[in-house]
Amino acid sequence: MLEVDHVLMAVSNLDEAAARLERDHGLKSIDGGRHPGWGTANRVIPLGREYIELIGVVDPDEALEHPFGRWMLERVADGDHLLRCCLRPNNIEETAQRIGADPVPGSRETPHGDSVHWRLVGLEAAMSDNLPFFIEWHPDSQHPGALEVRHPSRAMGIAWVEIGGDPEHLREWLGEDVAAVRLVGGKPGVNSVGIIGADGDIVLT
């Protein structure tokens, strides 16, 4: 069964975005580290089995040398916004075979010197066609959602993600319905995300 793993938010300045989300929504983030060779880095808002990933360019020259880095430079040119939804399948190999794409390994080093490893499927389609993509975490890597943090809002998980685009095309791409994903039509991409908080859903747009 597919589950929401995380939602990406493109930001022009990681520290400023982190301060704004904590001030406005009571969501505290943790420095996640850099993506070697991509020119990007992230901060993580842990939410248990899910998380919000703030991602930004920290080395523009390095970013220009990598397809994802160049894509991120374009995405943050018009400010901060929700970017894509990443889903976690039971079997990444089956997902790769179904959509006709090979799993691509990725990694980053945390500020504490630990390595985090994963495999992605469908990232190119996510970049070009505003589609969700898929992830499998290495068994020895701690899931970012499980990092310890105290949110002022007492946030505890992603309740729902609204994704725009042709619903039939999205259903075909996903292969199944996902309980927390709302297919709302209209402009392709992530429209909003609802985070479970102590006083109701915290909505990011």
PDB file of C-alpha atoms in Angstrom:
ATOM      1  CA  MET A   1       0.000   0.000   0.000  1.00  0.00           C
ATOM      2  CA  LEU A   2       1.290   3.434  -0.963  1.00  0.00           C
ATOM      3  CA  GLU A   3       1.775   5.953   1.838  1.00  0.00           C
ATOM      4  CA  VAL A   4       2.791   9.603   1.877  1.00  0.00           C
ATOM      5  CA  ASP A   5       6.459   9.789   2.829  1.00  0.00           C
ATOM      6  CA  HIS A   6       7.112  13.515   2.584  1.00  0.00           C
ATOM      7  CA  VAL A   7       6.175  16.736   0.843  1.00  0.00           C
ATOM      8  CA  LEU A   8       8.866  18.976  -0.592  1.00  0.00           C
ATOM      9  CA  MET A   9       8.817  22.749  -0.261  1.00  0.00           C
ATOM     10  CA  ALA A  10      11.212  24.756  -2.421  1.00  0.00           C
ATOM     11  CA  VAL A  11      12.661  27.705  -0.509  1.00  0.00           C
ATOM     12  CA  SER A  12      15.031  30.478  -1.480  1.00  0.00           C
ATOM     13  CA  ASN A  13      16.619  30.632   1.989  1.00  0.00           C
ATOM     14  CA  LEU A  14      16.519  27.624   4.302  1.00  0.00           C
ATOM     15  CA  ASP A  15      17.056  29.480   7.563  1.00  0.00           C
ATOM     16  CA  GLU A  16      14.499  32.191   6.775  1.00  0.00           C
ATOM     17  CA  ALA A  17      11.888  29.640   5.697  1.00  0.00           C
ATOM     18  CA  ALA A  18      12.487  27.578   8.849  1.00  0.00           C
ATOM     19  CA  ALA A  19      12.030  30.633  11.072  1.00  0.00           C
ATOM     20  CA  ARG A  20       8.826  31.632   9.252  1.00  0.00           C
ATOM     21  CA  LEU A  21       7.248  28.166   9.540  1.00  0.00           C
ATOM     22  CA  GLU A  22       8.046  27.974  13.234  1.00  0.00           C
ATOM     23  CA  ARG A  23       6.721  31.488  13.870  1.00  0.00           C
ATOM     24  CA  ASP A  24       3.563  31.198  11.742  1.00  0.00           C
ATOM     25  CA  HIS A  25       2.664  27.528  12.155  1.00  0.00           C
ATOM     26  CA  GLY A  26       4.539  26.161  15.163  1.00  0.00           C
ATOM     27  CA  LEU A  27       6.553  23.759  13.001  1.00  0.00           C
ATOM     28  CA  LYS A  28      10.127  23.280  14.087  1.00  0.00           C
ATOM     29  CA  SER A  29      12.731  21.993  11.645  1.00  0.00           C
ATOM     30  CA  ILE A  30      16.114  20.303  11.879  1.00  0.00           C
ATOM     31  CA  ASP A  31      19.154  20.832   9.650  1.00  0.00           C
ATOM     32  CA  GLY A  32      19.231  17.798   7.367  1.00  0.00           C
ATOM     33  CA  GLY A  33      22.520  18.404   5.561  1.00  0.00           C
ATOM     34  CA  ARG A  34      23.702  18.746   1.984  1.00  0.00           C
ATOM     35  CA  HIS A  35      23.092  16.662  -1.134  1.00  0.00           C
ATOM     36  CA  PRO A  36      26.588  15.986  -2.532  1.00  0.00           C
ATOM     37  CA  GLY A  37      26.967  17.081  -6.142  1.00  0.00           C
ATOM     38  CA  TRP A  38      23.487  18.596  -6.346  1.00  0.00           C
ATOM     39  CA  GLY A  39      24.251  22.025  -4.891  1.00  0.00           C
ATOM     40  CA  THR A  40      21.250  21.730  -2.579  1.00  0.00           C
ATOM     41  CA  ALA A  41      20.607  21.160   1.118  1.00  0.00           C
ATOM     42  CA  ASN A  42      17.546  20.598   3.244  1.00  0.00           C
ATOM     43  CA  ARG A  43      15.866  21.087   6.556  1.00  0.00           C
ATOM     44  CA  VAL A  44      13.407  18.511   7.882  1.00  0.00           C
ATOM     45  CA  ILE A  45      10.129  19.014   9.763  1.00  0.00           C
ATOM     46  CA  PRO A  46       9.702  15.547  11.370  1.00  0.00           C
ATOM     47  CA  LEU A  47       6.120  14.306  11.701  1.00  0.00           C
ATOM     48  CA  GLY A  48       6.458  10.651  12.687  1.00  0.00           C
ATOM     49  CA  ARG A  49       6.003   8.452   9.617  1.00  0.00           C
ATOM     50  CA  GLU A  50       6.058  11.517   7.359  1.00  0.00           C
ATOM     51  CA  TYR A  51       7.871  14.833   7.128  1.00  0.00           C
ATOM     52  CA  ILE A  52       8.024  18.142   5.305  1.00  0.00           C
ATOM     53  CA  GLU A  53      11.300  18.724   3.491  1.00  0.00           C
ATOM     54  CA  LEU A  54      12.471  22.284   3.001  1.00  0.00           C
ATOM     55  CA  ILE A  55      14.942  22.214   0.156  1.00  0.00           C
ATOM     56  CA  GLY A  56      17.021  25.021  -1.268  1.00  0.00           C
ATOM     57  CA  VAL A  57      20.109  25.772  -3.328  1.00  0.00           C
ATOM     58  CA  VAL A  58      23.193  26.442  -1.201  1.00  0.00           C
ATOM     59  CA  ASP A  59      25.855  26.303  -3.941  1.00  0.00           C
ATOM     60  CA  PRO A  60      24.549  27.808  -7.216  1.00  0.00           C
ATOM     61  CA  ASP A  61      27.699  26.881  -9.170  1.00  0.00           C
ATOM     62  CA  GLU A  62      27.434  23.246  -8.118  1.00  0.00           C
ATOM     63  CA  ALA A  63      23.671  23.270  -8.753  1.00  0.00           C
ATOM     64  CA  LEU A  64      24.240  24.367 -12.352  1.00  0.00           C
ATOM     65  CA  GLU A  65      26.207  21.155 -12.942  1.00  0.00           C
ATOM     66  CA  HIS A  66      23.380  18.813 -11.895  1.00  0.00           C
ATOM     67  CA  PRO A  67      19.886  18.380 -13.433  1.00  0.00           C
ATOM     68  CA  PHE A  68      18.162  18.506 -10.049  1.00  0.00           C
ATOM     69  CA  GLY A  69      20.209  21.518  -8.976  1.00  0.00           C
ATOM     70  CA  ARG A  70      19.330  23.407 -12.164  1.00  0.00           C
ATOM     71  CA  TRP A  71      15.674  22.514 -11.698  1.00  0.00           C
ATOM     72  CA  MET A  72      15.776  23.808  -8.121  1.00  0.00           C
ATOM     73  CA  LEU A  73      17.329  27.097  -9.241  1.00  0.00           C
ATOM     74  CA  GLU A  74      14.321  27.569 -11.533  1.00  0.00           C
ATOM     75  CA  ARG A  75      11.820  26.553  -8.852  1.00  0.00           C
ATOM     76  CA  VAL A  76      13.011  29.044  -6.221  1.00  0.00           C
ATOM     77  CA  ALA A  77      13.285  31.967  -8.651  1.00  0.00           C
ATOM     78  CA  ASP A  78       9.695  33.008  -7.859  1.00  0.00           C
ATOM     79  CA  GLY A  79       9.811  32.423  -4.093  1.00  0.00           C
ATOM     80  CA  ASP A  80       8.902  29.670  -1.644  1.00  0.00           C
ATOM     81  CA  HIS A  81       6.193  27.173  -2.536  1.00  0.00           C
ATOM     82  CA  LEU A  82       5.147  23.548  -2.205  1.00  0.00           C
ATOM     83  CA  LEU A  83       6.944  21.481  -4.799  1.00  0.00           C
ATOM     84  CA  ARG A  84       6.179  17.753  -5.006  1.00  0.00           C
ATOM     85  CA  CYS A  85       4.799  14.831  -3.010  1.00  0.00           C
ATOM     86  CA  CYS A  86       6.931  11.738  -2.425  1.00  0.00           C
ATOM     87  CA  LEU A  87       5.230   8.399  -1.751  1.00  0.00           C
ATOM     88  CA  ARG A  88       6.525   5.252  -0.072  1.00  0.00           C
ATOM     89  CA  PRO A  89       5.546   1.934  -1.730  1.00  0.00           C
ATOM     90  CA  ASN A  90       5.875  -1.506  -0.197  1.00  0.00           C
ATOM     91  CA  ASN A  91       8.122  -2.640  -3.041  1.00  0.00           C
ATOM     92  CA  ILE A  92      10.154  -0.081  -4.982  1.00  0.00           C
ATOM     93  CA  GLU A  93      11.152  -2.657  -7.603  1.00  0.00           C
ATOM     94  CA  GLU A  94       7.525  -3.377  -8.468  1.00  0.00           C
ATOM     95  CA  THR A  95       6.809   0.345  -8.693  1.00  0.00           C
ATOM     96  CA  ALA A  96       9.844   0.840 -10.953  1.00  0.00           C
ATOM     97  CA  GLN A  97       8.736  -1.972 -13.247  1.00  0.00           C
ATOM     98  CA  ARG A  98       5.162  -0.686 -13.392  1.00  0.00           C
ATOM     99  CA  ILE A  99       6.111   2.846 -14.491  1.00  0.00           C
ATOM    100  CA  GLY A 100       9.129   1.792 -16.558  1.00  0.00           C
ATOM    101  CA  ALA A 101      11.852   3.578 -14.614  1.00  0.00           C
ATOM    102  CA  ASP A 102      14.955   2.358 -12.794  1.00  0.00           C
ATOM    103  CA  PRO A 103      15.530   3.092  -9.090  1.00  0.00           C
ATOM    104  CA  VAL A 104      18.174   5.795  -8.639  1.00  0.00           C
ATOM    105  CA  PRO A 105      20.268   5.848  -5.446  1.00  0.00           C
ATOM    106  CA  GLY A 106      20.715   9.029  -3.424  1.00  0.00           C
ATOM    107  CA  SER A 107      22.381  10.040  -0.193  1.00  0.00           C
ATOM    108  CA  ARG A 108      23.306  12.945   2.051  1.00  0.00           C
ATOM    109  CA  GLU A 109      25.381  13.464   5.158  1.00  0.00           C
ATOM    110  CA  THR A 110      23.730  14.898   8.236  1.00  0.00           C
ATOM    111  CA  PRO A 111      25.429  17.685  10.208  1.00  0.00           C
ATOM    112  CA  HIS A 112      26.348  14.996  12.763  1.00  0.00           C
ATOM    113  CA  GLY A 113      28.300  12.988  10.192  1.00  0.00           C
ATOM    114  CA  ASP A 114      25.751  10.217   9.648  1.00  0.00           C
ATOM    115  CA  SER A 115      24.941   9.053   6.129  1.00  0.00           C
ATOM    116  CA  VAL A 116      21.346   8.722   4.941  1.00  0.00           C
ATOM    117  CA  HIS A 117      20.653   6.583   1.864  1.00  0.00           C
ATOM    118  CA  TRP A 118      17.594   6.011  -0.306  1.00  0.00           C
ATOM    119  CA  ARG A 119      16.431   5.000  -3.761  1.00  0.00           C
ATOM    120  CA  LEU A 120      14.064   7.095  -5.880  1.00  0.00           C
ATOM    121  CA  VAL A 121      11.772   6.162  -8.736  1.00  0.00           C
ATOM    122  CA  GLY A 122      10.072   8.666 -11.009  1.00  0.00           C
ATOM    123  CA  LEU A 123      12.007  11.799 -10.058  1.00  0.00           C
ATOM    124  CA  GLU A 124      12.506  12.830 -13.685  1.00  0.00           C
ATOM    125  CA  ALA A 125       8.748  12.656 -14.277  1.00  0.00           C
ATOM    126  CA  ALA A 126       8.194  14.591 -11.067  1.00  0.00           C
ATOM    127  CA  MET A 127      10.495  17.321 -12.339  1.00  0.00           C
ATOM    128  CA  SER A 128       9.081  17.506 -15.860  1.00  0.00           C
ATOM    129  CA  ASP A 129       5.397  16.605 -15.427  1.00  0.00           C
ATOM    130  CA  ASN A 130       4.467  17.689 -11.876  1.00  0.00           C
ATOM    131  CA  LEU A 131       3.878  14.075 -10.802  1.00  0.00           C
ATOM    132  CA  PRO A 132       4.498  12.486  -7.401  1.00  0.00           C
ATOM    133  CA  PHE A 133       7.596  10.290  -7.132  1.00  0.00           C
ATOM    134  CA  PHE A 134       8.498   7.275  -5.019  1.00  0.00           C
ATOM    135  CA  ILE A 135      11.133   6.461  -2.395  1.00  0.00           C
ATOM    136  CA  GLU A 136      12.628   3.521  -0.528  1.00  0.00           C
ATOM    137  CA  TRP A 137      14.827   4.194   2.508  1.00  0.00           C
ATOM    138  CA  HIS A 138      17.867   2.048   3.213  1.00  0.00           C
ATOM    139  CA  PRO A 139      17.203  -0.176   6.252  1.00  0.00           C
ATOM    140  CA  ASP A 140      20.220   1.294   8.064  1.00  0.00           C
ATOM    141  CA  SER A 141      19.106   4.912   7.535  1.00  0.00           C
ATOM    142  CA  GLN A 142      16.913   6.668  10.075  1.00  0.00           C
ATOM    143  CA  HIS A 143      13.734   7.960   8.514  1.00  0.00           C
ATOM    144  CA  PRO A 144      13.727  11.785   8.732  1.00  0.00           C
ATOM    145  CA  GLY A 145      10.194  11.799  10.129  1.00  0.00           C
ATOM    146  CA  ALA A 146      11.411   9.915  13.191  1.00  0.00           C
ATOM    147  CA  LEU A 147      13.928  12.590  14.235  1.00  0.00           C
ATOM    148  CA  GLU A 148      13.244  13.966  17.691  1.00  0.00           C
ATOM    149  CA  VAL A 149      11.776  17.457  17.815  1.00  0.00           C
ATOM    150  CA  ARG A 150       9.271  19.444  19.875  1.00  0.00           C
ATOM    151  CA  HIS A 151       6.828  21.354  17.689  1.00  0.00           C
ATOM    152  CA  PRO A 152       5.117  24.306  19.422  1.00  0.00           C
ATOM    153  CA  SER A 153       1.972  23.258  17.519  1.00  0.00           C
ATOM    154  CA  ARG A 154       2.381  19.632  18.697  1.00  0.00           C
ATOM    155  CA  ALA A 155       2.200  18.538  15.049  1.00  0.00           C
ATOM    156  CA  MET A 156       2.122  14.772  14.660  1.00  0.00           C
ATOM    157  CA  GLY A 157       1.640  13.756  11.036  1.00  0.00           C
ATOM    158  CA  ILE A 158       0.401  14.602   7.557  1.00  0.00           C
ATOM    159  CA  ALA A 159      -3.387  14.374   7.377  1.00  0.00           C
ATOM    160  CA  TRP A 160      -3.773  14.971   3.636  1.00  0.00           C
ATOM    161  CA  VAL A 161      -2.103  16.281   0.504  1.00  0.00           C
ATOM    162  CA  GLU A 162      -4.052  17.950  -2.311  1.00  0.00           C
ATOM    163  CA  ILE A 163      -2.538  17.265  -5.740  1.00  0.00           C
ATOM    164  CA  GLY A 164      -3.709  18.958  -8.928  1.00  0.00           C
ATOM    165  CA  GLY A 165      -3.678  17.557 -12.452  1.00  0.00           C
ATOM    166  CA  ASP A 166      -5.714  15.115 -14.494  1.00  0.00           C
ATOM    167  CA  PRO A 167      -7.127  12.691 -11.872  1.00  0.00           C
ATOM    168  CA  GLU A 168      -7.241   9.727 -14.257  1.00  0.00           C
ATOM    169  CA  HIS A 169      -3.634  10.247 -15.327  1.00  0.00           C
ATOM    170  CA  LEU A 170      -2.590  10.561 -11.687  1.00  0.00           C
ATOM    171  CA  ARG A 171      -4.444   7.384 -10.694  1.00  0.00           C
ATOM    172  CA  GLU A 172      -2.715   5.514 -13.511  1.00  0.00           C
ATOM    173  CA  TRP A 173       0.674   6.869 -12.387  1.00  0.00           C
ATOM    174  CA  LEU A 174       0.087   5.998  -8.726  1.00  0.00           C
ATOM    175  CA  GLY A 175      -1.325   2.565  -9.506  1.00  0.00           C
ATOM    176  CA  GLU A 176      -3.712   2.714  -6.559  1.00  0.00           C
ATOM    177  CA  ASP A 177      -5.580   5.151  -4.357  1.00  0.00           C
ATOM    178  CA  VAL A 178      -3.628   6.678  -1.484  1.00  0.00           C
ATOM    179  CA  ALA A 179      -5.683   7.401   1.618  1.00  0.00           C
ATOM    180  CA  ALA A 180      -4.053  10.748   2.408  1.00  0.00           C
ATOM    181  CA  VAL A 181      -3.877  12.006  -1.195  1.00  0.00           C
ATOM    182  CA  ARG A 182      -6.711  14.106  -2.603  1.00  0.00           C
ATOM    183  CA  LEU A 183      -6.789  14.393  -6.396  1.00  0.00           C
ATOM    184  CA  VAL A 184      -8.404  17.772  -6.979  1.00  0.00           C
ATOM    185  CA  GLY A 185      -7.878  18.462 -10.687  1.00  0.00           C
ATOM    186  CA  GLY A 186      -6.836  21.866 -11.986  1.00  0.00           C
ATOM    187  CA  LYS A 187      -3.240  23.020 -12.188  1.00  0.00           C
ATOM    188  CA  PRO A 188      -0.757  20.119 -11.830  1.00  0.00           C
ATOM    189  CA  GLY A 189       1.347  19.895  -8.676  1.00  0.00           C
ATOM    190  CA  VAL A 190       0.917  20.009  -4.915  1.00  0.00           C
ATOM    191  CA  ASN A 191      -1.727  22.588  -4.019  1.00  0.00           C
ATOM    192  CA  SER A 192      -1.719  22.232  -0.235  1.00  0.00           C
ATOM    193  CA  VAL A 193      -0.875  19.924   2.643  1.00  0.00           C
ATOM    194  CA  GLY A 194      -2.691  19.462   5.935  1.00  0.00           C
ATOM    195  CA  ILE A 195      -0.640  18.642   9.036  1.00  0.00           C
ATOM    196  CA  ILE A 196      -2.277  17.242  12.153  1.00  0.00           C
ATOM    197  CA  GLY A 197      -1.890  19.723  15.008  1.00  0.00           C
ATOM    198  CA  ALA A 198      -3.204  19.938  18.562  1.00  0.00           C
ATOM    199  CA  ASP A 199      -5.812  22.537  17.554  1.00  0.00           C
ATOM    200  CA  GLY A 200      -6.758  21.173  14.127  1.00  0.00           C
ATOM    201  CA  ASP A 201      -5.076  20.849  10.770  1.00  0.00           C
ATOM    202  CA  ILE A 202      -2.190  23.183   9.957  1.00  0.00           C
ATOM    203  CA  VAL A 203      -2.532  24.030   6.265  1.00  0.00           C
ATOM    204  CA  LEU A 204       0.477  24.883   4.109  1.00  0.00           C
ATOM    205  CA  THR A 205      -0.087  26.216   0.597  1.00  0.00           C
TER     206      THR A 205
END
